[in-house]
PDB file of C-alpha atoms in Angstrom:
ATOM      1  CA  GLN K   1     123.386  78.631  84.526  1.00 86.00           C
ATOM      2  CA  VAL K   2     120.515  81.000  84.058  1.00 92.00           C
ATOM      3  CA  GLN K   3     120.793  84.798  83.743  1.00 95.00           C
ATOM      4  CA  LEU K   4     117.806  86.862  84.736  1.00 96.00           C
ATOM      5  CA  GLY K   5     117.150  90.534  83.696  1.00 96.00           C
ATOM      6  CA  GLU K   6     114.319  92.758  85.136  1.00 96.00           C
ATOM      7  CA  SER K   7     112.763  95.771  83.536  1.00 95.00           C
ATOM      8  CA  GLY K   8     109.787  98.028  83.929  1.00 96.00           C
ATOM      9  CA  GLY K   9     110.405  99.589  87.385  1.00 94.00           C
ATOM     10  CA  GLY K  10     109.891 103.390  88.002  1.00 97.00           C
ATOM     11  CA  LEU K  11     107.934 106.048  89.951  1.00 98.00           C
ATOM     12  CA  VAL K  12     104.264 105.979  90.289  1.00 98.00           C
ATOM     13  CA  GLN K  13     101.604 107.654  92.295  1.00 98.00           C
ATOM     14  CA  ALA K  14      99.695 105.626  94.796  1.00 98.00           C
ATOM     15  CA  GLY K  15      96.788 103.943  93.043  1.00 98.00           C
ATOM     16  CA  GLY K  16      98.656 103.742  89.891  1.00 98.00           C
ATOM     17  CA  SER K  17     100.094 100.629  87.995  1.00 98.00           C
ATOM     18  CA  LEU K  18     103.285  99.228  86.813  1.00 98.00           C
ATOM     19  CA  ARG K  19     104.259  96.276  84.919  1.00 98.00           C
ATOM     20  CA  LEU K  20     107.584  94.440  85.534  1.00 98.00           C
ATOM     21  CA  SER K  21     109.293  92.075  83.167  1.00 98.00           C
ATOM     22  CA  CYS K  22     111.902  89.466  83.529  1.00 97.00           C
ATOM     23  CA  ALA K  23     113.755  87.820  80.720  1.00 95.00           C
ATOM     24  CA  ALA K  24     115.690  84.553  81.244  1.00 93.00           C
ATOM     25  CA  SER K  25     118.657  83.492  79.200  1.00 90.00           C
ATOM     26  CA  GLY K  26     121.163  80.765  79.308  1.00 87.00           C
ATOM     27  CA  ARG K  27     120.088  77.219  80.368  1.00 79.00           C
ATOM     28  CA  THR K  28     116.456  77.850  80.021  1.00 71.00           C
ATOM     29  CA  SER K  29     115.461  74.261  78.997  1.00 65.00           C
ATOM     30  CA  SER K  30     114.604  73.306  82.455  1.00 70.00           C
ATOM     31  CA  ARG K  31     111.132  73.959  83.794  1.00 85.00           C
ATOM     32  CA  TYR K  32     111.860  76.538  86.348  1.00 92.00           C
ATOM     33  CA  THR K  33     109.479  78.080  88.843  1.00 95.00           C
ATOM     34  CA  MET K  34     109.731  81.736  88.558  1.00 96.00           C
ATOM     35  CA  GLY K  35     109.261  84.184  91.583  1.00 97.00           C
ATOM     36  CA  TRP K  36     109.295  87.876  92.468  1.00 98.00           C
ATOM     37  CA  PHE K  37     110.710  89.018  95.704  1.00 98.00           C
ATOM     38  CA  ARG K  38     111.097  92.553  96.914  1.00 98.00           C
ATOM     39  CA  GLN K  39     113.226  94.395  99.500  1.00 98.00           C
ATOM     40  CA  ALA K  40     112.646  97.676 101.048  1.00 96.00           C
ATOM     41  CA  PRO K  41     115.318  99.773 102.705  1.00 92.00           C
ATOM     42  CA  GLY K  42     116.164  98.417 106.091  1.00 94.00           C
ATOM     43  CA  LYS K  43     113.974  95.432 105.634  1.00 96.00           C
ATOM     44  CA  GLU K  44     114.531  91.696 104.758  1.00 96.00           C
ATOM     45  CA  ARG K  45     113.739  90.426 101.262  1.00 97.00           C
ATOM     46  CA  GLU K  46     110.159  89.202 101.162  1.00 97.00           C
ATOM     47  CA  PHE K  47     108.196  87.012  98.810  1.00 98.00           C
ATOM     48  CA  VAL K  48     105.684  88.582  96.480  1.00 98.00           C
ATOM     49  CA  VAL K  49     104.555  85.916  94.090  1.00 98.00           C
ATOM     50  CA  ALA K  50     105.590  82.788  92.281  1.00 97.00           C
ATOM     51  CA  ILE K  51     104.394  80.798  89.267  1.00 97.00           C
ATOM     52  CA  THR K  52     105.315  77.211  88.271  1.00 95.00           C
ATOM     53  CA  TRP K  53     106.110  76.047  84.720  1.00 92.00           C
ATOM     54  CA  SER K  54     102.571  74.773  84.490  1.00 93.00           C
ATOM     55  CA  GLY K  55     101.017  78.101  85.634  1.00 95.00           C
ATOM     56  CA  ILE K  56     100.178  77.536  89.233  1.00 96.00           C
ATOM     57  CA  THR K  57     100.465  80.699  91.165  1.00 97.00           C
ATOM     58  CA  TYR K  58     101.262  81.638  94.780  1.00 97.00           C
ATOM     59  CA  TYR K  59     100.665  85.142  96.087  1.00 98.00           C
ATOM     60  CA  ALA K  60     101.609  86.899  99.242  1.00 97.00           C
ATOM     61  CA  GLY K  61      98.604  88.074 101.127  1.00 97.00           C
ATOM     62  CA  SER K  62      99.688  91.675 100.845  1.00 97.00           C
ATOM     63  CA  VAL K  63      99.547  91.729  97.143  1.00 98.00           C
ATOM     64  CA  LYS K  64      96.835  89.323  96.331  1.00 98.00           C
ATOM     65  CA  GLY K  65      94.033  90.874  94.326  1.00 97.00           C
ATOM     66  CA  ARG K  66      96.376  93.670  93.160  1.00 98.00           C
ATOM     67  CA  PHE K  67      99.164  91.940  91.502  1.00 98.00           C
ATOM     68  CA  THR K  68      99.078  89.407  88.823  1.00 98.00           C
ATOM     69  CA  ILE K  69     101.984  87.180  87.498  1.00 98.00           C
ATOM     70  CA  SER K  70     102.056  85.598  84.139  1.00 97.00           C
ATOM     71  CA  ARG K  71     104.734  83.667  82.059  1.00 95.00           C
ATOM     72  CA  ASP K  72     105.499  83.005  78.383  1.00 94.00           C
ATOM     73  CA  ASN K  73     107.496  79.737  78.354  1.00 92.00           C
ATOM     74  CA  ALA K  74     108.175  80.091  74.732  1.00 91.00           C
ATOM     75  CA  LYS K  75     109.759  83.364  75.240  1.00 92.00           C
ATOM     76  CA  ASN K  76     111.339  82.643  78.541  1.00 92.00           C
ATOM     77  CA  THR K  77     109.795  85.677  80.107  1.00 94.00           C
ATOM     78  CA  VAL K  78     107.670  86.352  83.246  1.00 96.00           C
ATOM     79  CA  SER K  79     105.670  89.540  83.967  1.00 97.00           C
ATOM     80  CA  LEU K  80     104.239  91.072  87.042  1.00 98.00           C
ATOM     81  CA  GLN K  81     101.334  93.414  86.485  1.00 98.00           C
ATOM     82  CA  MET K  82     100.998  95.587  89.616  1.00 98.00           C
ATOM     83  CA  ASN K  83      97.734  97.574  90.136  1.00 98.00           C
ATOM     84  CA  SER K  84      96.290  99.725  92.865  1.00 98.00           C
ATOM     85  CA  LEU K  85     100.010 100.394  94.106  1.00 98.00           C
ATOM     86  CA  LYS K  86     100.509 101.655  97.600  1.00 98.00           C
ATOM     87  CA  PRO K  87     103.562 103.451  99.135  1.00 97.00           C
ATOM     88  CA  GLU K  88     104.370 100.331 101.097  1.00 97.00           C
ATOM     89  CA  ASP K  89     104.950  98.559  97.874  1.00 98.00           C
ATOM     90  CA  THR K  90     108.056 100.688  97.420  1.00 98.00           C
ATOM     91  CA  ALA K  91     111.187  98.415  97.132  1.00 98.00           C
ATOM     92  CA  VAL K  92     113.645  96.833  94.776  1.00 98.00           C
ATOM     93  CA  TYR K  93     111.848  93.996  92.964  1.00 98.00           C
ATOM     94  CA  TYR K  94     113.916  90.968  92.172  1.00 98.00           C
ATOM     95  CA  CYS K  95     113.155  88.215  89.700  1.00 98.00           C
ATOM     96  CA  ALA K  96     114.160  84.664  90.765  1.00 97.00           C
ATOM     97  CA  ALA K  97     114.212  81.212  89.354  1.00 96.00           C
ATOM     98  CA  ARG K  98     113.996  77.889  91.163  1.00 94.00           C
ATOM     99  CA  ASN K  99     114.723  74.617  89.482  1.00 91.00           C
ATOM    100  CA  GLN K 100     111.812  72.811  91.016  1.00 90.00           C
ATOM    101  CA  PHE K 101     108.325  72.112  89.691  1.00 88.00           C
ATOM    102  CA  THR K 102     106.636  73.383  92.870  1.00 91.00           C
ATOM    103  CA  GLY K 103     106.381  77.020  94.151  1.00 91.00           C
ATOM    104  CA  SER K 104     108.075  78.332  97.175  1.00 94.00           C
ATOM    105  CA  SER K 105     107.988  81.529  99.257  1.00 95.00           C
ATOM    106  CA  SER K 106     111.525  80.961 100.596  1.00 96.00           C
ATOM    107  CA  ALA K 107     114.184  83.137  98.999  1.00 96.00           C
ATOM    108  CA  ARG K 108     116.691  80.525  99.947  1.00 96.00           C
ATOM    109  CA  SER K 109     115.095  77.943  97.733  1.00 96.00           C
ATOM    110  CA  TYR K 110     115.717  80.081  94.558  1.00 96.00           C
ATOM    111  CA  ASP K 111     118.772  79.289  92.486  1.00 94.00           C
ATOM    112  CA  TYR K 112     119.239  82.295  90.374  1.00 96.00           C
ATOM    113  CA  TRP K 113     118.415  85.996  90.911  1.00 97.00           C
ATOM    114  CA  GLY K 114     118.231  89.202  88.738  1.00 97.00           C
ATOM    115  CA  GLN K 115     119.804  92.415  89.746  1.00 97.00           C
ATOM    116  CA  GLY K 116     116.542  94.068  90.616  1.00 97.00           C
ATOM    117  CA  THR K 117     114.596  96.941  89.502  1.00 97.00           C
ATOM    118  CA  GLN K 118     113.446  99.952  91.651  1.00 98.00           C
ATOM    119  CA  VAL K 119     109.769 100.607  92.200  1.00 98.00           C
ATOM    120  CA  THR K 120     108.795 103.780  94.040  1.00 98.00           C
ATOM    121  CA  VAL K 121     105.196 104.556  94.898  1.00 98.00           C
ATOM    122  CA  SER K 122     104.585 108.129  96.115  1.00 97.00           C
ATOM    123  CA  SER K 123     101.597 109.140  98.337  1.00 93.00           C
TER     124      SER K 123
END
């Protein structure tokens, strides 16, 4: 079992930046792929970005060039640097872990989820 905890959400003006962090605890010996998803009110959860244990990254087109994911395997943490934020980035952001070596944009393929952190971008 793996527990995930997100931090770093908040309110920011359009064009600003935020950095989200996710800390994993529990059975962290496996080489999980980590992902970030987001869910806006009234919308389905959508894929944002994923990073494999070896550092291969996968970005959704809507965030490519603005968001950057990174991970520290020794500390069991993953971070999401979000720049040039837009009002449409407003959502609850979830950290997720997948017990596979490959990345995936499918939420159903992730085994563990955090509670989420709110990101609000004002216009």
